[in-house]
Short mmCIF file of C-alpha atoms in Angstrom, two decimals:
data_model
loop_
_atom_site.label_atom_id
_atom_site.label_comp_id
_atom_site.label_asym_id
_atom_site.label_seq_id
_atom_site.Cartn_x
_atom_site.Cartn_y
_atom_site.Cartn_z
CA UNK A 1 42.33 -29.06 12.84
CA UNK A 2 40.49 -31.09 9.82
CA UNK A 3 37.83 -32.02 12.63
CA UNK A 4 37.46 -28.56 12.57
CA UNK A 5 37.65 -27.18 9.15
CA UNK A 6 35.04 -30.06 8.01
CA UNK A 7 32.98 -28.77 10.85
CA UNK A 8 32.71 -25.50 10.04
CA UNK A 9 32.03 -26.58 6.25
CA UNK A 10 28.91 -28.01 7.53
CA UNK A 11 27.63 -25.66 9.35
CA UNK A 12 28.12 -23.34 6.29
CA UNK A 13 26.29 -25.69 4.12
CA UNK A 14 23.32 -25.94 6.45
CA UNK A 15 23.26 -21.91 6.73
CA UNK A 16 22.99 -22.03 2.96
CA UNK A 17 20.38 -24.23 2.86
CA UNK A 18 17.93 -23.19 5.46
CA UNK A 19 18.53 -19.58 3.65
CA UNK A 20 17.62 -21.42 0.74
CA UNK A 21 14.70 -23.02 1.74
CA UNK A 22 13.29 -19.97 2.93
CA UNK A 23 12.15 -19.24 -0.97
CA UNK A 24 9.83 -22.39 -0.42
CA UNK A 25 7.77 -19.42 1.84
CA UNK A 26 7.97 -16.44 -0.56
CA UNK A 27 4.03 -16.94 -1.43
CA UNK A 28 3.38 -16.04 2.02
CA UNK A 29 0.93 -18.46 2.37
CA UNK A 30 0.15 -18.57 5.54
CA UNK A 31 -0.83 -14.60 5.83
CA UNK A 32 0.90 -11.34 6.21
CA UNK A 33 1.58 -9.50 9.50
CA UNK A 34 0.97 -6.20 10.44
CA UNK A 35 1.75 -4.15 13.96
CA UNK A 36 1.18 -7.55 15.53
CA UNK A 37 -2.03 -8.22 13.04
CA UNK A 38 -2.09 -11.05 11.11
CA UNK A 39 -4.21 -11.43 7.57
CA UNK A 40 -4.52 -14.15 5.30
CA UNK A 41 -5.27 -12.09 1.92
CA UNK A 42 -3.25 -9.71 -0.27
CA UNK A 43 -3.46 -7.03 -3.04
CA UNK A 44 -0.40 -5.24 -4.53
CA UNK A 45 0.06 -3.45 -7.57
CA UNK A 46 3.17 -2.20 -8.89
CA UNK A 47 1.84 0.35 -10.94
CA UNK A 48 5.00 1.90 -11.19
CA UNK A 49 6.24 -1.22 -13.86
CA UNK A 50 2.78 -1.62 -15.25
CA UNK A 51 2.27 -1.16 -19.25
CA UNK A 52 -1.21 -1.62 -19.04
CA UNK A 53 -3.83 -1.36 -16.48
CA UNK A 54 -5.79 -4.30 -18.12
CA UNK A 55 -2.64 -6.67 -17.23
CA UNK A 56 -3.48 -6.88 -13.81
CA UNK A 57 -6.36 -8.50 -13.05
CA UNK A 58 -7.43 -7.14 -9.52
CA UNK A 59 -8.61 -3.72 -11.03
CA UNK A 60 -11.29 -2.71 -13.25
CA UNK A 61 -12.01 1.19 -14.48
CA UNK A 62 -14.80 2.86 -13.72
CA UNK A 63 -16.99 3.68 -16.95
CA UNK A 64 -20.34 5.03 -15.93
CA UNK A 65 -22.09 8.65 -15.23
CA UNK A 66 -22.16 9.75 -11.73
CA UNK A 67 -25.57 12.81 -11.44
CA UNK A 68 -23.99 15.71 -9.58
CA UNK A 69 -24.34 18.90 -9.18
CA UNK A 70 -23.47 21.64 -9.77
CA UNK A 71 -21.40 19.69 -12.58
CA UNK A 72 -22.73 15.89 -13.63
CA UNK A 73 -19.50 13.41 -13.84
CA UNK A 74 -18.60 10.89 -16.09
CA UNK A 75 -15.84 8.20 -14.99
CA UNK A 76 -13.94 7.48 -18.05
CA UNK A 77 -11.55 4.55 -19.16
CA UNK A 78 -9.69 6.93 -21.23
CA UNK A 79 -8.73 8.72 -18.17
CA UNK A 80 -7.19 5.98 -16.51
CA UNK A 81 -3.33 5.82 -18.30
CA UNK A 82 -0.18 3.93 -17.56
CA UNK A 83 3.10 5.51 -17.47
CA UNK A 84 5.56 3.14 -16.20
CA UNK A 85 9.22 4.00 -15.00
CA UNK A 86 11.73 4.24 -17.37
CA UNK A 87 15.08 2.44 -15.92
CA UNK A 88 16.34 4.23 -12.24
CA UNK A 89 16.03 7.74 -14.21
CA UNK A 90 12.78 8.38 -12.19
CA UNK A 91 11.25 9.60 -15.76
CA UNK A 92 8.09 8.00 -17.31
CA UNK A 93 7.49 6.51 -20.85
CA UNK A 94 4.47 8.51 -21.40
CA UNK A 95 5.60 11.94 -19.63
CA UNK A 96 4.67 13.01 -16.69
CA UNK A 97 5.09 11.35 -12.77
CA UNK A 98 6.08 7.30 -13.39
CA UNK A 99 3.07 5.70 -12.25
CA UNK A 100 -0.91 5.04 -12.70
CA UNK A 101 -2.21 8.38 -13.78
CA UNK A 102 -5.67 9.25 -13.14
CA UNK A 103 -6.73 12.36 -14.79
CA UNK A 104 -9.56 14.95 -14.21
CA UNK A 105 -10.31 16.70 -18.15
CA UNK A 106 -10.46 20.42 -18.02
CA UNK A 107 -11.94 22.97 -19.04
CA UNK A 108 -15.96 21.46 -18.72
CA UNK A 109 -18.06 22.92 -21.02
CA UNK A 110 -21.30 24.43 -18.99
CA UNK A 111 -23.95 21.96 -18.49
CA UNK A 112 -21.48 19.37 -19.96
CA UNK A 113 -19.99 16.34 -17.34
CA UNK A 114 -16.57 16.73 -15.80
CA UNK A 115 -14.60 13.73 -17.08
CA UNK A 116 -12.90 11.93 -13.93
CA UNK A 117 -11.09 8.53 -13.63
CA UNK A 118 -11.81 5.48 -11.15
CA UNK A 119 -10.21 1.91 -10.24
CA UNK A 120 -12.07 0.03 -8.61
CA UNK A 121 -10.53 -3.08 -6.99
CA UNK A 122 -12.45 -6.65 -8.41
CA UNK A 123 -13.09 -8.33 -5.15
CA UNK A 124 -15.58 -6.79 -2.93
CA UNK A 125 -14.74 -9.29 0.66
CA UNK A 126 -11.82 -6.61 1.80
CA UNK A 127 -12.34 -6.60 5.36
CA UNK A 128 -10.35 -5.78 8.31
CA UNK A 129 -6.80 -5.20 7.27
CA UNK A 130 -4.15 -2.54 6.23
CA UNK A 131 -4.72 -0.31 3.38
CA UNK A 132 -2.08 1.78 1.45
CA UNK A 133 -0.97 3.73 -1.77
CA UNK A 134 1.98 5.72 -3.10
CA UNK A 135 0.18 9.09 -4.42
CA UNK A 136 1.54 12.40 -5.49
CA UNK A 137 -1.63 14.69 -6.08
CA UNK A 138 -1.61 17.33 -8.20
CA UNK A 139 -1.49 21.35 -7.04
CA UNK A 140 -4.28 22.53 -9.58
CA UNK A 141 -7.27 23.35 -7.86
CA UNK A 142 -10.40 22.24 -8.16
CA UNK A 143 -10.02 18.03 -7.42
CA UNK A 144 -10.24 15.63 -5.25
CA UNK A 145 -7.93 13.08 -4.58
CA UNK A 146 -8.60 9.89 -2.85
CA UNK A 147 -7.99 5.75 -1.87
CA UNK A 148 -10.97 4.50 0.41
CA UNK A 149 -12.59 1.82 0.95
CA UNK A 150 -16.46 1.43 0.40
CA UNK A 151 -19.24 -0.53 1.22
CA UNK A 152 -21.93 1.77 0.51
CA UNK A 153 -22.98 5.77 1.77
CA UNK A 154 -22.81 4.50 5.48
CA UNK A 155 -19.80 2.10 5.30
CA UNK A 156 -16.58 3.82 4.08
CA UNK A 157 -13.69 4.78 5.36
CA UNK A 158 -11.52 8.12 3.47
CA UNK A 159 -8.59 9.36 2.82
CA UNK A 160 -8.71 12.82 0.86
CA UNK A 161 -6.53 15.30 -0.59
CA UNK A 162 -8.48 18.73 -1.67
CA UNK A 163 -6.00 20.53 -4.62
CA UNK A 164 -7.16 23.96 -4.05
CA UNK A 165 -5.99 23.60 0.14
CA UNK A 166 -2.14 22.80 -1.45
CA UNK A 167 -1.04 26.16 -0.97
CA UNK A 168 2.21 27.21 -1.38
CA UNK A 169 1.96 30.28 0.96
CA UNK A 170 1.63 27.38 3.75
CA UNK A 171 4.61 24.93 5.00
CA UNK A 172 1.63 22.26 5.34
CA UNK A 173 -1.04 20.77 3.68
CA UNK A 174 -4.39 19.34 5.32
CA UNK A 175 -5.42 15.95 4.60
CA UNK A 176 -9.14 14.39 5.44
CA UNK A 177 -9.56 11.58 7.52
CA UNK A 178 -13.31 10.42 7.12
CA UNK A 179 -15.42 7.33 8.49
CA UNK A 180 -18.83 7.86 6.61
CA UNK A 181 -21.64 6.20 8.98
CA UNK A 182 -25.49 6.18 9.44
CA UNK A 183 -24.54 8.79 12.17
CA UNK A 184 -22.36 11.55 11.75
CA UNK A 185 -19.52 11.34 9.89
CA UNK A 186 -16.27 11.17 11.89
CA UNK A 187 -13.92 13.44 9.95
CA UNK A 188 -10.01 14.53 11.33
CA UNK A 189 -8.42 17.03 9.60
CA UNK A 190 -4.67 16.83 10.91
CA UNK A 191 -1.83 19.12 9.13
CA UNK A 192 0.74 17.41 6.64
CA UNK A 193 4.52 18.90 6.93
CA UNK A 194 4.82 18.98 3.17
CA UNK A 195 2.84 19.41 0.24
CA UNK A 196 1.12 16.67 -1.46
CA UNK A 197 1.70 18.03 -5.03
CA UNK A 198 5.60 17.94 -4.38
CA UNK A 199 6.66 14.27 -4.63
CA UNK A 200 4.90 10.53 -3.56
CA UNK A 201 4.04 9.91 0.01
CA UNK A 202 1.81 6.79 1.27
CA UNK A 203 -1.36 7.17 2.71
CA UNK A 204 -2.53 4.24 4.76
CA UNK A 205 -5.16 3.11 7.42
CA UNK A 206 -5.38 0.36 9.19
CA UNK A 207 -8.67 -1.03 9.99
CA UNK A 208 -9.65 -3.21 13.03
CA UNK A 209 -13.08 -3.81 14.99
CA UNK A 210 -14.11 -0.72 16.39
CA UNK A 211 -10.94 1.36 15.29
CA UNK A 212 -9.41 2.94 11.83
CA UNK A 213 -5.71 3.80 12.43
CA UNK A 214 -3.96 6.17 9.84
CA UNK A 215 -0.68 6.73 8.58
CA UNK A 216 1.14 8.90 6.65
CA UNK A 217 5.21 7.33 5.42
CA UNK A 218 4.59 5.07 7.61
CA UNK A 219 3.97 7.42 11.18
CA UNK A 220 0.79 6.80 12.86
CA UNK A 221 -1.29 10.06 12.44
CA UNK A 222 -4.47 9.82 14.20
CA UNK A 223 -6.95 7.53 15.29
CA UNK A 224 -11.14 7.52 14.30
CA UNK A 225 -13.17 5.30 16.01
CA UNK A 226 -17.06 6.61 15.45
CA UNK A 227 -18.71 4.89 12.87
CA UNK A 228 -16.27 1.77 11.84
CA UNK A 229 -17.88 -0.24 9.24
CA UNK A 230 -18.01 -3.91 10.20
CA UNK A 231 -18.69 -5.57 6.67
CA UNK A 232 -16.27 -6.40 3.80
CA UNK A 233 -16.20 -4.05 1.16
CA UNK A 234 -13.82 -3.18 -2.00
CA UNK A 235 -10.28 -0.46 -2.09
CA UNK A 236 -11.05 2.62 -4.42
CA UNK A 237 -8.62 5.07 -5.93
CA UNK A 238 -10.43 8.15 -7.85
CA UNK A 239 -9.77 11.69 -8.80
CA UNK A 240 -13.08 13.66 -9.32
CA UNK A 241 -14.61 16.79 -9.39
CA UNK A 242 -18.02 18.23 -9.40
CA UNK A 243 -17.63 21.88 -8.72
CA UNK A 244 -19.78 22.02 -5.29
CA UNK A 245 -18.17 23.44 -2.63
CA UNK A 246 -15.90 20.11 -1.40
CA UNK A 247 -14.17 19.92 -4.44
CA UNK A 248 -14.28 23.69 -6.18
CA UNK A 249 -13.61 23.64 -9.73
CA UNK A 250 -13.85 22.00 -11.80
CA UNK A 251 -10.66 22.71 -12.93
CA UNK A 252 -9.50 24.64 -16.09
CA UNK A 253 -7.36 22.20 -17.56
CA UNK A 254 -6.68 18.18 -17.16
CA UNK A 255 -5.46 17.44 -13.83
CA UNK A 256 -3.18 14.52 -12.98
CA UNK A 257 -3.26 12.27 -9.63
CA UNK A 258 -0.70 9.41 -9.60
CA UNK A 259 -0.44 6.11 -7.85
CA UNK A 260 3.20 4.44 -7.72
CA UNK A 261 2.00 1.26 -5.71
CA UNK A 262 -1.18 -0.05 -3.82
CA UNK A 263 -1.11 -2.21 -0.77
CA UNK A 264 -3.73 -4.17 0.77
CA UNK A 265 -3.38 -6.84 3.46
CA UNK A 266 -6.69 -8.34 4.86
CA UNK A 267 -9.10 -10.67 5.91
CA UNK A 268 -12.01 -11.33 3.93
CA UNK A 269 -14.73 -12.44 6.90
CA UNK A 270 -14.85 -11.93 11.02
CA UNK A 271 -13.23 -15.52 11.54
CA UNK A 272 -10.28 -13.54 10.42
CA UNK A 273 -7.11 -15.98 10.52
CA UNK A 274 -9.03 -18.75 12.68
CA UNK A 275 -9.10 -20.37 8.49
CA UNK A 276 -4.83 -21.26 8.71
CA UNK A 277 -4.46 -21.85 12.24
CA UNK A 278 -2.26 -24.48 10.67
CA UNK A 279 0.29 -22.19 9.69
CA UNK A 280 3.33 -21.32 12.26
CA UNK A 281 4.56 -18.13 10.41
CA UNK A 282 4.06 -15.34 8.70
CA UNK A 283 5.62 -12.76 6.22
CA UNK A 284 5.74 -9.16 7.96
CA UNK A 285 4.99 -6.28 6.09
CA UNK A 286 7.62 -3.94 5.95
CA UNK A 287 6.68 0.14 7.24
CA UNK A 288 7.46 2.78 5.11
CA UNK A 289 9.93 5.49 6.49
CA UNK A 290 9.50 8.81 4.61
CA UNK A 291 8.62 10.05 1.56
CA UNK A 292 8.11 7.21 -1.17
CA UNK A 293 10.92 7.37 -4.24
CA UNK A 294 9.85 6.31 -7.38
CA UNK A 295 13.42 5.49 -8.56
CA UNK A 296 14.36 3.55 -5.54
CA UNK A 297 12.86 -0.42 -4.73
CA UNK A 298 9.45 -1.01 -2.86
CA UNK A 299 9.38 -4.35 -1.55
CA UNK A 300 6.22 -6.44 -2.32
CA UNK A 301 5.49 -9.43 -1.07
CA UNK A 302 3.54 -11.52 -3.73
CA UNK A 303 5.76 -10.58 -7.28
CA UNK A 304 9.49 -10.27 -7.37
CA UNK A 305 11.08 -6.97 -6.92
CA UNK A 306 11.79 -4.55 -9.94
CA UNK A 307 15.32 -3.60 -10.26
CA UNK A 308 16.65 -1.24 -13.32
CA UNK A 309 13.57 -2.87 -15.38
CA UNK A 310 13.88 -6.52 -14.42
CA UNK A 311 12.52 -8.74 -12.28
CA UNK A 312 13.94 -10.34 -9.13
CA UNK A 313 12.73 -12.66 -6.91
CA UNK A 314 14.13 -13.00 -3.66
CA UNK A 315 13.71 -15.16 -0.78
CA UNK A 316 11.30 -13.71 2.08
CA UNK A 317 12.61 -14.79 5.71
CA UNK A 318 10.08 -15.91 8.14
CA UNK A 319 9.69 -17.67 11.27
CA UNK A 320 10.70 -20.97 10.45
CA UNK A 321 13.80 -20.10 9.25
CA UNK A 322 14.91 -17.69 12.18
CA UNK A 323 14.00 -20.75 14.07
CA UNK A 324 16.66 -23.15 11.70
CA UNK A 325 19.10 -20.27 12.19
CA UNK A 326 18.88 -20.25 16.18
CA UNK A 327 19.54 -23.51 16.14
CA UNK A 328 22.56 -23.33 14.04
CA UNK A 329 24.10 -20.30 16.33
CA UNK A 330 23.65 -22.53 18.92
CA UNK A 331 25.60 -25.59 17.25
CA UNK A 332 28.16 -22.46 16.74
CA UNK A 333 28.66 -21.93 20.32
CA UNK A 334 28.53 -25.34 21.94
CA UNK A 335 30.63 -26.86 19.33
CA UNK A 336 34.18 -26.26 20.85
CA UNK A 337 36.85 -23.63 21.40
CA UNK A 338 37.23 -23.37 17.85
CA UNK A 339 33.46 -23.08 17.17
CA UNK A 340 33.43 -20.33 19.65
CA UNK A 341 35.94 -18.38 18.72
CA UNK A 342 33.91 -18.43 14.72
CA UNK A 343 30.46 -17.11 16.62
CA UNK A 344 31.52 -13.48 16.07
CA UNK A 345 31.37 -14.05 12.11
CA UNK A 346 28.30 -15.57 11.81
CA UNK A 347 26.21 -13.44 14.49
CA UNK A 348 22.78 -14.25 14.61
CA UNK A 349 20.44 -11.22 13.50
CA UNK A 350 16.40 -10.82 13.14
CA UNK A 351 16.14 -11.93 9.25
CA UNK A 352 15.37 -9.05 6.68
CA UNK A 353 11.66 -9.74 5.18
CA UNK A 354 10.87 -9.19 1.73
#
């Protein structure tokens, strides 16, 4: 009976530290997986916790005129404002949805420029990967809302949200899927069963060679494949308007897009993950499922987890240590009767990443 108490004890103590040592991974250094995908680069933003834009250094604002017509526009750094979460209450310190607010100025004086806002991410070698954002739009018309990715007028991939097409005669809401190209544009235009204005949602694609997947919480939407750019490129988040016929407006008064959280995983050149083939695993990037929450947790993988305002780091599972814990379930049910009989307490499970 000692023989087996002790036993057990060990086994217990090696759980606990192979669980432990799985914190010795949470940098994710060796990449980040996606539907099978595996990239060696990351972006998030937490913009949810975020006092001030300037504070994270893989964003800069957009400060610069922008010649349209009918209305000129004028990205402004002013226009760009912080309004973290206030505890789980799901208000913000500022007013307003918790989040990264980027605001459109209304009304525009004739012949004056519509004041818009722009974030722009820092590093311009974002290549093939998996793109997303937590964005509630706003229901006044006359904007457009949008995260995209952009190499230049030939290279960029879309995702856009028109205010004035919110309608609240309709049960659904379009959203524009565009690949811009040196051909014609491939543009989907699927229906959305809710209505962006109403509450946070992410909008994602996924790019590969030859393909741009898109989601919406997390369920695959539709599929463009005319037109894929094939060069690295930066992530853009802006809310504009310039009163031509894509956008309407501009709007009548100021106009509010927010961003909870931004999510980039991606390689930065076409040798892709051929640079770690040292590496034998892997964090996996959760899916979302559903609407996005403010008040509720979003797992990132490179900073610890918020939780009622403070910070928590926890261990992210990977490979190596479902391969520790096999081995210990296994120890579990060769080890004797007794051993045996203990296998239905410890059952062996896919670990939880993040």
């Amino acid at each position: 009976m000692s023989h087996l108490w002790l036993s057990r004890h060990f086994i217990v103590a090696l759980v606990t530290s192979l669980l432990c040592s799985s914190t010795v991974y949470a940098q994710c250094k060796c990449g980040y997986s996606v539907n099978g995908e595996t990239y060696t680069d990351a972006i998030e933003a937490d913009f949810l916790h975020l006092d001030d834009i300037s504070n994270n250094g893989d964003w800069q604002i957009s400060n610069w005129p922008l010649p349209q017509k009918p209305y000129p526009m004028k990205y402004e750094k002013q226009n760009v404002v912080a309004s973290p979460l206030q505890g789980s209450s799901g208000q913000s310190t500022n007013g307003g949805d918790p989040g990264l607010q980027l605001i459109v100025r209304g009304p525009t004086q004739e012949g004056a420029s519509v004041s818009a806002a722009e974030l722009v991410t820092k590093r311009g070698d974002l290549h093939y990967g998996s793109y997303r954002a937590a964005i509630k739009y706003s229901k006044e018309p006359g904007t457009c809302g949008a995260m995209f990715w952009y190499k230049n007028e030939t290279q960029e991939i879309d995702v856009e949200l028109l205010s004035y097409e919110d309608k609240s005669s309709s049960s659904t809401s379009p959203v524009h899927f565009v690949l811009h190209s040196e051909g014609p544009s491939d543009h989907e235009t699927p229906q959305l069963p809710f209505h962006p204005s109403e509450g946070f949602h992410e909008y994602r694609f996924d790019w590969s060679p030859g393909k741009v997947a898109y989601y919406v919480d997390g369920k695959h939407i539709k599929d463009l494949t005319k037109g894929v750019p094939e060069v690295p490129g930066s992530l853009i988040l802006n809310h504009w308007s310039n009163g031509n016929g894509w956008t309407r407006g501009p709007p009548t008064t100021d106009v509010t897009m927010t961003v909870a959280y931004v999510k980039a995983y991606f390689n930065t050149g076409s040798e892709g993950f051929k640079a770690r083939e040292e590496c034998s695993s892997v964090c996996l990037v959760q899916d979302q499922s559903g609407p996005v929450l403010p008040n509720q947790e979003t797992i990132f993988l490179t900073k610890p987890a918020i939780v009622d305002g403070a910070a928590q780091r926890r261990p992210i599972a990977d490979k190596a240590v479902n391969r520790h814990m096999a081995i210990v379930v296994l120890i579990l049910r060769i080890g004797g009767p007794g051993a045996a009989q203990s296998d239905t307490s410890m059952r062996f499970r896919e670990p939880w990443y993040g």
